[in-house]
Amino acid sequence: MANGVPPPGTADIFPEESRRWRKLESVAADVFARYGYGELRTPVFEYTEVFQRGLGGETEVVQKEMYTFEDRGGRSLTLRPEGTAGVMRALLNTDVLNGVEQRVYYCGPMFRGERPAAGRKRQFHQIGVENVGRVSPELDAECIAMLMHLLEEIGITGSVLKINSRGVMADREPAGELLRNYFAGHVADMCPDCKNRFERNLWRILDCKEAGCRQIVAGAPDYFSAYSAESQEYFNRVLASLDALGVKYQVDRQLVRGLDYYVHTVWEVTHDGLGGQNAIAGGGRYELFLPDQSKPVRGVGFAAGMERLMLVQDALKAAQVDPEEPPVFLVSLGTAARLENLKLAAKLRHSGRRVALEVEDKSMKAQMRSANRAGAVTVVIRGEDELARGVAVVKNMAGGEQQEIPLGELADKL
Ligand code: HAM
């Protein structure tokens, strides 16, 4: 174990940086609140079946990437690789299965055992939302518009929204048949992964990144036309609503998304500022099955990777933090003054001010240097003489001017 180095694919977030995280979370909370979403906090681990059943046993996440362990009673638990399944598990405690709408958002760490790279972590953080209980293309469009609204508020311009329809389960057979017939003639030229996908997970061939496979996919038949009229109509209504909302999109028939619960609308937002891992957010409509439930939970939602949002902000020089109020720095000359300043600091802090002070016997010069380093704009200086007279010297760091102020008036003058 190397000193001070966290496990691969994880990171420490120091105060300077965590202020950015807080800002991002608070802007998101504020935007989501305007659409009626409240925060739901669920555990970071769930029973493994929640993800196995919820995400589908064939998904790459479930097959290869989950952090699974046993609890003391021998039950299998898994660190959440994504937020949706756990949120659905929690919402079983509400009336969502009876069509009562719930609007929730969440943010926090997710865990996937992927190969770490820039923008790809093993512990990463998502901000996600779920609109659960009702089915309507207008809700899908509103959800997408809310994501684009969030990106706008956090200064991310130039992103691309790609959208597609996965149809419903009944559409997969006829549409899959079209694809299977076409791909069957090209299996020999596919990458090893896609040869495997041809047998087990046909649709994922569509979003393979290998050049050879992309060429094959480019000639694939238009499977959307094999969807039922209702499914086509649903998708067209999503697009019409997006048009009405002024949200720009690109229909991308190669977008299938990596999780099995999606039906109808799926989307992804990419940004060039990220390089390789270019998806900053993804989502869609889903029908998610939980253990011991015969009915799926129906909803629509998305999640954005917080690390990736911040990488894009960096690339755009659009990092956001709330300005911090500079501290008042208390300079003490002598032990008695230090004790009095300790009391003064407590009083000012209780009244809401930020205060810094030196706790050892240091020269005036050294304390002024500390004040500078702490970013203080105002310094309060007290020694034996000031204590005896019940005053304090208040110095403005910028202009250098100083003023003697009676102690009783100090709190108001700072
Ligand atoms: P996802 O596409 O797997 O969807 O993840 C959403 C976002 O999380 C990605 O677009 C990316 O920004 C970020 N992300 C994923 N994996 C990593 C990683 N290893 N390192 C850094 N960032 C990553 C979901 O998770 C769905 N639950 C979204 C959803 C909600 N669909 C419906 N509701």
CSV table of C-alpha atoms and ligand atoms in Angstrom, one decimal:
chain,number,residue,atom,x,y,z
A,1,MET,CA,0.0,0.0,0.0
A,2,ALA,CA,1.6,3.3,-1.1
A,3,ASN,CA,1.6,6.1,1.4
A,4,GLY,CA,-1.4,8.4,1.0
A,5,VAL,CA,-2.5,6.9,-2.3
A,6,PRO,CA,-6.1,5.7,-2.4
A,7,PRO,CA,-7.1,2.5,-4.3
A,8,PRO,CA,-7.0,2.7,-8.1
A,9,GLY,CA,-10.0,4.4,-9.6
A,10,THR,CA,-10.8,6.3,-6.4
A,11,ALA,CA,-9.9,9.8,-5.4
A,12,ASP,CA,-9.7,12.1,-2.3
A,13,ILE,CA,-11.5,15.3,-2.6
A,14,PHE,CA,-9.8,18.0,-0.7
A,15,PRO,CA,-11.6,21.1,0.7
A,16,GLU,CA,-10.6,23.4,-2.1
A,17,GLU,CA,-12.2,21.0,-4.6
A,18,SER,CA,-15.1,19.9,-2.5
A,19,ARG,CA,-16.4,23.4,-2.6
A,20,ARG,CA,-16.9,22.8,-6.3
A,21,TRP,CA,-18.8,19.6,-5.6
A,22,ARG,CA,-21.0,21.4,-3.2
A,23,LYS,CA,-21.8,24.1,-5.7
A,24,LEU,CA,-22.6,21.5,-8.4
A,25,GLU,CA,-24.9,19.7,-6.0
A,26,SER,CA,-26.6,22.8,-4.9
A,27,VAL,CA,-27.2,24.2,-8.4
A,28,ALA,CA,-28.6,20.7,-9.4
A,29,ALA,CA,-30.9,20.7,-6.3
A,30,ASP,CA,-32.1,24.2,-7.2
A,31,VAL,CA,-32.9,23.3,-10.8
A,32,PHE,CA,-34.6,20.0,-9.9
A,33,ALA,CA,-36.7,21.7,-7.3
A,34,ARG,CA,-38.2,24.0,-10.0
A,35,TYR,CA,-39.5,20.8,-11.6
A,36,GLY,CA,-40.8,19.4,-8.4
A,37,TYR,CA,-38.1,16.9,-7.5
A,38,GLY,CA,-37.0,16.3,-3.9
A,39,GLU,CA,-33.9,14.4,-2.8
A,40,LEU,CA,-34.0,10.7,-2.0
A,41,ARG,CA,-31.0,9.2,-0.2
A,42,THR,CA,-30.7,5.5,-0.4
A,43,PRO,CA,-28.0,3.1,1.0
A,44,VAL,CA,-24.8,2.8,-1.0
A,45,PHE,CA,-25.3,-1.0,-0.9
A,46,GLU,CA,-28.3,-3.2,-1.7
A,47,TYR,CA,-29.1,-6.9,-1.8
A,48,THR,CA,-27.3,-8.1,-4.9
A,49,GLU,CA,-30.6,-9.4,-6.5
A,50,VAL,CA,-31.8,-5.8,-6.7
A,51,PHE,CA,-29.1,-5.1,-9.3
A,52,GLN,CA,-29.2,-8.6,-10.9
A,53,ARG,CA,-32.9,-8.5,-11.5
A,54,GLY,CA,-33.2,-4.7,-11.9
A,55,LEU,CA,-30.4,-4.2,-14.4
A,56,GLY,CA,-30.6,-7.6,-16.1
A,57,GLY,CA,-28.2,-10.5,-15.7
A,58,GLU,CA,-26.8,-10.0,-19.2
A,59,THR,CA,-25.6,-6.4,-18.7
A,60,GLU,CA,-21.9,-5.9,-18.6
A,61,VAL,CA,-22.2,-4.0,-15.3
A,62,VAL,CA,-23.8,-7.0,-13.6
A,63,GLN,CA,-21.6,-9.6,-15.3
A,64,LYS,CA,-18.2,-7.9,-14.8
A,65,GLU,CA,-18.2,-4.8,-12.8
A,66,MET,CA,-20.0,-5.1,-9.5
A,67,TYR,CA,-18.4,-5.0,-6.0
A,68,THR,CA,-20.2,-7.9,-4.3
A,69,PHE,CA,-19.6,-9.2,-0.8
A,70,GLU,CA,-21.4,-11.1,1.9
A,71,ASP,CA,-22.8,-9.6,5.1
A,72,ARG,CA,-22.5,-11.4,8.4
A,73,GLY,CA,-25.6,-13.4,7.8
A,74,GLY,CA,-24.2,-14.7,4.5
A,75,ARG,CA,-26.5,-12.6,2.3
A,76,SER,CA,-25.0,-11.2,-0.8
A,77,LEU,CA,-24.7,-7.4,-1.0
A,78,THR,CA,-23.4,-5.2,-3.7
A,79,LEU,CA,-22.1,-1.6,-3.7
A,80,ARG,CA,-24.5,0.2,-6.0
A,81,PRO,CA,-23.1,0.5,-9.6
A,82,GLU,CA,-25.9,3.0,-10.4
A,83,GLY,CA,-28.7,4.7,-8.7
A,84,THR,CA,-31.9,3.7,-10.4
A,85,ALA,CA,-32.4,0.1,-9.1
A,86,GLY,CA,-32.0,1.2,-5.4
A,87,VAL,CA,-34.3,4.2,-5.9
A,88,MET,CA,-37.0,1.9,-7.4
A,89,ARG,CA,-36.5,-0.5,-4.4
A,90,ALA,CA,-37.1,2.4,-2.0
A,91,LEU,CA,-40.1,3.7,-4.0
A,92,LEU,CA,-41.9,0.3,-3.6
A,93,ASN,CA,-42.8,1.9,-0.2
A,94,THR,CA,-44.9,4.5,-2.1
A,95,ASP,CA,-47.8,4.1,-4.5
A,96,VAL,CA,-45.7,4.1,-7.7
A,97,LEU,CA,-47.0,0.7,-8.7
A,98,ASN,CA,-50.5,2.1,-8.7
A,99,GLY,CA,-49.6,4.9,-11.0
A,100,VAL,CA,-49.0,7.6,-8.4
A,101,GLU,CA,-46.1,9.9,-9.6
A,102,GLN,CA,-43.0,10.4,-7.6
A,103,ARG,CA,-40.2,12.9,-8.5
A,104,VAL,CA,-36.9,12.3,-6.8
A,105,TYR,CA,-33.3,13.1,-7.4
A,106,TYR,CA,-30.2,11.7,-5.8
A,107,CYS,CA,-26.4,12.3,-5.8
A,108,GLY,CA,-23.6,10.3,-4.4
A,109,PRO,CA,-21.0,7.7,-5.0
A,110,MET,CA,-21.5,4.7,-7.4
A,111,PHE,CA,-19.1,1.8,-7.8
A,112,ARG,CA,-18.0,-0.1,-10.9
A,113,GLY,CA,-14.9,-2.3,-11.3
A,114,GLU,CA,-13.9,-0.8,-14.6
A,115,ARG,CA,-10.4,-0.1,-16.0
A,116,PRO,CA,-9.6,3.3,-14.6
A,117,ALA,CA,-8.9,6.1,-17.1
A,118,ALA,CA,-9.4,9.8,-17.4
A,119,GLY,CA,-13.1,10.3,-16.5
A,120,ARG,CA,-13.6,6.7,-15.7
A,121,LYS,CA,-13.4,5.8,-12.1
A,122,ARG,CA,-14.2,2.8,-9.9
A,123,GLN,CA,-15.8,5.1,-7.3
A,124,PHE,CA,-17.5,7.9,-9.2
A,125,HIS,CA,-20.4,10.2,-8.4
A,126,GLN,CA,-23.7,10.7,-10.1
A,127,ILE,CA,-26.4,13.2,-10.0
A,128,GLY,CA,-29.5,11.5,-11.1
A,129,VAL,CA,-33.3,12.0,-11.2
A,130,GLU,CA,-36.2,9.6,-11.6
A,131,ASN,CA,-39.8,10.4,-12.5
A,132,VAL,CA,-41.6,7.3,-11.5
A,133,GLY,CA,-45.2,5.9,-11.7
A,134,ARG,CA,-46.5,7.5,-14.9
A,135,VAL,CA,-45.9,6.9,-18.5
A,136,SER,CA,-46.1,9.8,-21.0
A,137,PRO,CA,-43.8,11.0,-23.8
A,138,GLU,CA,-44.2,14.5,-22.4
A,139,LEU,CA,-42.6,13.4,-19.2
A,140,ASP,CA,-39.7,11.9,-21.1
A,141,ALA,CA,-39.2,15.2,-22.9
A,142,GLU,CA,-39.5,17.3,-19.7
A,143,CYS,CA,-36.9,15.1,-18.1
A,144,ILE,CA,-34.5,15.6,-21.0
A,145,ALA,CA,-35.2,19.3,-21.0
A,146,MET,CA,-34.4,19.4,-17.3
A,147,LEU,CA,-31.0,17.8,-17.9
A,148,MET,CA,-30.2,20.3,-20.6
A,149,HIS,CA,-31.4,23.1,-18.3
A,150,LEU,CA,-29.0,21.8,-15.6
A,151,LEU,CA,-26.1,21.8,-18.1
A,152,GLU,CA,-26.9,25.3,-19.1
A,153,GLU,CA,-26.9,26.5,-15.4
A,154,ILE,CA,-23.5,24.9,-14.8
A,155,GLY,CA,-22.0,26.6,-17.8
A,156,ILE,CA,-21.7,23.6,-20.1
A,157,THR,CA,-22.2,24.6,-23.6
A,158,GLY,CA,-21.6,22.7,-26.8
A,159,SER,CA,-22.9,19.3,-25.6
A,160,VAL,CA,-24.7,17.0,-28.0
A,161,LEU,CA,-27.9,15.2,-27.1
A,162,LYS,CA,-28.4,11.9,-28.9
A,163,ILE,CA,-31.8,10.2,-28.7
A,164,ASN,CA,-33.3,6.9,-29.8
A,165,SER,CA,-36.2,4.5,-29.1
A,166,ARG,CA,-35.7,1.0,-27.8
A,167,GLY,CA,-39.4,0.3,-28.4
A,168,VAL,CA,-41.1,-2.0,-25.9
A,169,MET,CA,-40.3,-5.7,-25.3
A,170,ALA,CA,-42.8,-6.8,-28.0
A,171,ASP,CA,-40.9,-4.7,-30.6
A,172,ARG,CA,-37.6,-6.3,-29.9
A,173,GLU,CA,-38.5,-9.6,-31.6
A,174,PRO,CA,-39.5,-8.2,-35.1
A,175,ALA,CA,-36.8,-5.5,-35.0
A,176,GLY,CA,-34.2,-7.9,-33.6
A,177,GLU,CA,-35.1,-10.3,-36.4
A,178,LEU,CA,-34.2,-7.6,-39.0
A,179,LEU,CA,-30.9,-7.0,-37.4
A,180,ARG,CA,-30.1,-10.6,-36.9
A,181,ASN,CA,-30.7,-11.4,-40.5
A,182,TYR,CA,-28.4,-8.6,-41.6
A,183,PHE,CA,-25.7,-9.2,-39.0
A,184,ALA,CA,-25.6,-13.0,-39.7
A,185,GLY,CA,-23.9,-12.2,-43.0
A,186,HIS,CA,-21.2,-10.2,-41.3
A,187,VAL,CA,-20.3,-12.2,-38.2
A,188,ALA,CA,-17.0,-13.3,-39.6
A,189,ASP,CA,-15.8,-9.7,-39.9
A,190,MET,CA,-16.9,-8.6,-36.4
A,191,CYS,CA,-14.6,-8.1,-33.4
A,192,PRO,CA,-14.5,-11.0,-30.9
A,193,ASP,CA,-16.8,-9.1,-28.5
A,194,CYS,CA,-19.4,-8.6,-31.2
A,195,LYS,CA,-19.2,-12.3,-32.3
A,196,ASN,CA,-20.2,-13.0,-28.7
A,197,ARG,CA,-22.9,-10.3,-28.7
A,198,PHE,CA,-24.4,-11.8,-31.9
A,199,GLU,CA,-25.3,-14.8,-29.7
A,200,ARG,CA,-26.1,-13.2,-26.4
A,201,ASN,CA,-26.7,-9.5,-26.8
A,202,LEU,CA,-27.5,-8.6,-30.4
A,203,TRP,CA,-28.4,-5.0,-29.8
A,204,ARG,CA,-25.1,-4.0,-28.3
A,205,ILE,CA,-23.4,-4.6,-31.6
A,206,LEU,CA,-25.0,-1.3,-32.7
A,207,ASP,CA,-22.9,0.7,-30.3
A,208,CYS,CA,-19.6,-1.2,-30.7
A,209,LYS,CA,-16.7,1.3,-31.0
A,210,GLU,CA,-14.4,-0.9,-33.2
A,211,ALA,CA,-13.9,0.5,-36.7
A,212,GLY,CA,-14.7,-2.7,-38.5
A,213,CYS,CA,-18.0,-3.2,-36.6
A,214,ARG,CA,-19.0,0.4,-37.1
A,215,GLN,CA,-18.7,-0.1,-40.8
A,216,ILE,CA,-21.0,-3.1,-40.6
A,217,VAL,CA,-23.4,-1.2,-38.4
A,218,ALA,CA,-23.5,1.7,-40.9
A,219,GLY,CA,-25.3,-0.6,-43.3
A,220,ALA,CA,-27.8,-2.1,-40.8
A,221,PRO,CA,-31.5,-2.0,-41.8
A,222,ASP,CA,-33.9,0.6,-40.3
A,223,TYR,CA,-35.2,-1.5,-37.4
A,224,PHE,CA,-37.4,1.4,-36.1
A,225,SER,CA,-39.8,0.7,-38.9
A,226,ALA,CA,-40.4,-2.7,-37.5
A,227,TYR,CA,-41.6,-1.3,-34.2
A,228,SER,CA,-45.4,-1.2,-33.5
A,229,ALA,CA,-47.3,1.9,-34.6
A,230,GLU,CA,-47.8,2.8,-30.9
A,231,SER,CA,-44.1,2.7,-30.2
A,232,GLN,CA,-43.3,4.8,-33.2
A,233,GLU,CA,-46.0,7.3,-32.2
A,234,TYR,CA,-44.6,7.4,-28.7
A,235,PHE,CA,-41.1,8.3,-29.9
A,236,ASN,CA,-42.5,10.9,-32.4
A,237,ARG,CA,-44.4,12.6,-29.6
A,238,VAL,CA,-41.2,12.8,-27.5
A,239,LEU,CA,-39.5,14.5,-30.4
A,240,ALA,CA,-42.4,16.8,-30.9
A,241,SER,CA,-42.3,17.8,-27.3
A,242,LEU,CA,-38.6,18.5,-27.5
A,243,ASP,CA,-39.2,20.6,-30.5
A,244,ALA,CA,-41.9,22.5,-28.6
A,245,LEU,CA,-39.4,23.0,-25.7
A,246,GLY,CA,-36.7,24.2,-28.1
A,247,VAL,CA,-34.3,21.3,-27.1
A,248,LYS,CA,-31.9,20.3,-29.9
A,249,TYR,CA,-31.3,16.6,-30.5
A,250,GLN,CA,-29.8,14.1,-32.9
A,251,VAL,CA,-31.7,10.9,-33.5
A,252,ASP,CA,-29.1,8.1,-33.3
A,253,ARG,CA,-30.2,4.6,-34.2
A,254,GLN,CA,-27.0,3.2,-32.9
A,255,LEU,CA,-27.7,4.4,-29.3
A,256,VAL,CA,-28.8,1.4,-27.3
A,257,ARG,CA,-27.4,2.1,-23.7
A,258,GLY,CA,-25.8,-0.5,-21.6
A,259,LEU,CA,-28.6,-1.3,-19.1
A,260,ASP,CA,-31.3,-3.7,-19.9
A,261,TYR,CA,-34.3,-2.0,-18.3
A,262,TYR,CA,-34.8,0.6,-21.0
A,263,VAL,CA,-37.9,0.8,-23.1
A,264,HIS,CA,-39.0,3.6,-25.5
A,265,THR,CA,-36.9,6.7,-25.2
A,266,VAL,CA,-33.1,6.5,-24.5
A,267,TRP,CA,-30.6,9.3,-24.7
A,268,GLU,CA,-27.1,10.3,-24.0
A,269,VAL,CA,-25.4,13.6,-23.8
A,270,THR,CA,-21.8,13.8,-25.0
A,271,HIS,CA,-19.2,16.5,-25.0
A,272,ASP,CA,-15.9,16.8,-27.0
A,273,GLY,CA,-14.2,18.4,-24.0
A,274,LEU,CA,-13.9,14.9,-22.5
A,275,GLY,CA,-12.0,13.0,-25.1
A,276,GLY,CA,-12.4,9.3,-24.8
A,277,GLN,CA,-15.1,8.9,-22.1
A,278,ASN,CA,-17.4,11.4,-23.8
A,279,ALA,CA,-20.7,10.6,-22.2
A,280,ILE,CA,-21.5,13.2,-19.5
A,281,ALA,CA,-25.0,11.9,-18.9
A,282,GLY,CA,-27.4,9.2,-20.0
A,283,GLY,CA,-30.9,8.1,-19.3
A,284,GLY,CA,-34.2,6.9,-20.6
A,285,ARG,CA,-37.5,5.4,-19.9
A,286,TYR,CA,-37.5,2.0,-18.2
A,287,GLU,CA,-39.5,-0.9,-16.8
A,288,LEU,CA,-37.5,-2.2,-13.9
A,289,PHE,CA,-38.2,-5.5,-12.3
A,290,LEU,CA,-37.3,-6.0,-8.7
A,291,PRO,CA,-36.9,-9.3,-6.8
A,292,ASP,CA,-40.3,-10.8,-5.8
A,293,GLN,CA,-42.2,-8.3,-7.9
A,294,SER,CA,-44.3,-9.4,-10.9
A,295,LYS,CA,-45.0,-5.9,-12.0
A,296,PRO,CA,-42.2,-3.6,-13.2
A,297,VAL,CA,-41.7,-0.1,-11.8
A,298,ARG,CA,-42.1,2.3,-14.7
A,299,GLY,CA,-40.3,5.6,-14.9
A,300,VAL,CA,-38.0,7.9,-16.8
A,301,GLY,CA,-34.7,9.4,-15.6
A,302,PHE,CA,-31.1,10.1,-16.2
A,303,ALA,CA,-27.8,10.3,-14.4
A,304,ALA,CA,-24.9,12.6,-15.0
A,305,GLY,CA,-21.3,11.8,-13.9
A,306,MET,CA,-20.2,14.5,-11.6
A,307,GLU,CA,-16.5,14.0,-12.3
A,308,ARG,CA,-17.2,14.3,-16.0
A,309,LEU,CA,-19.3,17.4,-15.6
A,310,MET,CA,-16.4,19.0,-13.8
A,311,LEU,CA,-13.9,17.9,-16.4
A,312,VAL,CA,-16.0,19.6,-19.1
A,313,GLN,CA,-16.4,22.7,-17.0
A,314,ASP,CA,-12.5,22.7,-16.7
A,315,ALA,CA,-12.2,22.3,-20.5
A,316,LEU,CA,-14.6,25.2,-21.0
A,317,LYS,CA,-13.0,27.3,-18.2
A,318,ALA,CA,-16.4,27.4,-16.5
A,319,ALA,CA,-15.6,26.0,-13.1
A,320,GLN,CA,-18.2,27.3,-10.5
A,321,VAL,CA,-17.7,27.8,-6.8
A,322,ASP,CA,-19.5,30.0,-4.4
A,323,PRO,CA,-17.3,32.9,-3.2
A,324,GLU,CA,-16.2,32.3,0.4
A,325,GLU,CA,-16.5,35.2,2.9
A,326,PRO,CA,-12.9,36.0,3.9
A,327,PRO,CA,-12.1,35.4,7.5
A,328,VAL,CA,-11.4,38.1,10.1
A,329,PHE,CA,-7.9,37.4,11.5
A,330,LEU,CA,-7.2,38.1,15.2
A,331,VAL,CA,-3.6,39.0,16.0
A,332,SER,CA,-2.7,38.6,19.6
A,333,LEU,CA,0.4,40.1,21.2
A,334,GLY,CA,1.0,38.3,24.5
A,335,THR,CA,-0.7,35.4,26.4
A,336,ALA,CA,-3.4,37.5,27.9
A,337,ALA,CA,-4.4,39.0,24.6
A,338,ARG,CA,-4.5,35.5,23.0
A,339,LEU,CA,-6.9,34.3,25.7
A,340,GLU,CA,-9.1,37.3,25.1
A,341,ASN,CA,-9.0,36.8,21.3
A,342,LEU,CA,-10.0,33.2,21.8
A,343,LYS,CA,-13.1,34.4,23.6
A,344,LEU,CA,-13.7,37.1,20.9
A,345,ALA,CA,-13.3,34.4,18.2
A,346,ALA,CA,-15.9,32.3,19.8
A,347,LYS,CA,-18.3,35.2,20.1
A,348,LEU,CA,-17.8,36.3,16.4
A,349,ARG,CA,-18.1,32.7,15.2
A,350,HIS,CA,-21.4,32.2,17.1
A,351,SER,CA,-22.7,35.3,15.4
A,352,GLY,CA,-21.9,33.8,12.1
A,353,ARG,CA,-18.5,35.2,11.1
A,354,ARG,CA,-15.5,33.3,9.9
A,355,VAL,CA,-12.6,33.9,12.1
A,356,ALA,CA,-8.9,32.7,12.1
A,357,LEU,CA,-6.3,33.3,14.7
A,358,GLU,CA,-2.8,32.2,15.7
A,359,VAL,CA,-2.8,29.9,18.8
A,360,GLU,CA,1.0,30.1,19.5
A,361,ASP,CA,3.2,32.9,20.6
A,362,LYS,CA,4.3,34.4,17.2
A,363,SER,CA,5.6,37.8,16.2
A,364,MET,CA,3.3,40.4,14.8
A,365,LYS,CA,5.0,39.9,11.4
A,366,ALA,CA,4.5,36.2,11.4
A,367,GLN,CA,0.8,36.6,12.4
A,368,MET,CA,0.3,39.2,9.6
A,369,ARG,CA,1.8,36.7,7.2
A,370,SER,CA,-0.7,34.1,8.4
A,371,ALA,CA,-3.5,36.6,8.0
A,372,ASN,CA,-2.5,37.1,4.4
A,373,ARG,CA,-2.3,33.4,3.7
A,374,ALA,CA,-5.8,32.9,5.2
A,375,GLY,CA,-7.1,35.6,2.8
A,376,ALA,CA,-8.2,37.9,5.6
A,377,VAL,CA,-9.4,41.4,4.5
A,378,THR,CA,-9.7,42.6,8.1
A,379,VAL,CA,-7.3,42.0,11.0
A,380,VAL,CA,-8.0,42.8,14.6
A,381,ILE,CA,-4.9,43.4,16.7
A,382,ARG,CA,-4.8,43.4,20.5
A,383,GLY,CA,-1.9,43.5,23.0
A,384,GLU,CA,-1.6,44.4,26.7
A,385,ASP,CA,-2.2,48.1,26.0
A,386,GLU,CA,-5.4,47.5,24.0
A,387,LEU,CA,-6.7,45.1,26.6
A,388,ALA,CA,-6.1,47.6,29.4
A,389,ARG,CA,-8.0,50.3,27.4
A,390,GLY,CA,-10.8,48.0,26.2
A,391,VAL,CA,-10.2,48.7,22.5
A,392,ALA,CA,-8.9,46.9,19.5
A,393,VAL,CA,-6.9,48.0,16.4
A,394,VAL,CA,-8.7,47.1,13.2
A,395,LYS,CA,-6.6,47.1,10.2
A,396,ASN,CA,-7.7,46.9,6.6
A,397,MET,CA,-5.3,44.6,4.7
A,398,ALA,CA,-5.9,46.1,1.3
A,399,GLY,CA,-5.3,49.8,2.0
A,400,GLY,CA,-3.2,49.3,5.2
A,401,GLU,CA,-5.2,52.0,7.1
A,402,GLN,CA,-6.0,51.2,10.8
A,403,GLN,CA,-8.5,52.4,13.3
A,404,GLU,CA,-8.9,52.0,17.1
A,405,ILE,CA,-12.4,50.7,18.0
A,406,PRO,CA,-14.0,50.3,21.4
A,407,LEU,CA,-14.6,46.6,22.1
A,408,GLY,CA,-18.3,47.0,22.4
A,409,GLU,CA,-18.6,48.3,18.9
A,410,LEU,CA,-16.2,45.8,17.3
A,411,ALA,CA,-18.7,43.1,16.2
A,412,ASP,CA,-20.7,45.7,14.2
A,413,LYS,CA,-17.6,47.3,12.6
A,414,LEU,CA,-16.2,44.0,11.2
B,1,HAM,P1,-25.0,5.3,-17.1
B,1,HAM,O1,-25.0,5.7,-18.5
B,1,HAM,O2,-24.5,3.9,-16.8
B,1,HAM,O3,-26.5,5.3,-16.6
B,1,HAM,O4,-24.3,6.3,-16.2
B,1,HAM,C1,-24.6,7.7,-16.3
B,1,HAM,C2,-23.4,8.6,-16.3
B,1,HAM,O5,-22.6,8.2,-15.2
B,1,HAM,C3,-22.5,8.4,-17.5
B,1,HAM,O6,-23.0,9.1,-18.6
B,1,HAM,C4,-21.2,8.9,-17.0
B,1,HAM,O7,-21.2,10.4,-17.0
B,1,HAM,C5,-21.2,8.5,-15.5
B,1,HAM,N1,-20.4,7.3,-15.3
B,1,HAM,C6,-20.7,6.0,-15.6
B,1,HAM,N2,-19.7,5.2,-15.3
B,1,HAM,C7,-18.7,6.0,-14.8
B,1,HAM,C8,-17.3,5.7,-14.4
B,1,HAM,N3,-16.9,4.5,-14.3
B,1,HAM,N4,-16.6,6.8,-14.0
B,1,HAM,C9,-17.1,8.0,-14.1
B,1,HAM,N5,-18.3,8.3,-14.5
B,1,HAM,C10,-19.1,7.3,-14.9
B,1,HAM,C11,-27.0,5.0,-15.4
B,1,HAM,O8,-26.3,4.8,-14.4
B,1,HAM,C12,-28.5,5.0,-15.3
B,1,HAM,N6,-28.8,4.6,-13.9
B,1,HAM,C13,-29.1,6.4,-15.6
B,1,HAM,C14,-30.5,6.4,-15.5
B,1,HAM,C15,-31.3,6.9,-14.5
B,1,HAM,N7,-31.4,5.9,-16.4
B,1,HAM,C16,-32.6,6.1,-16.0
B,1,HAM,N8,-32.6,6.7,-14.8
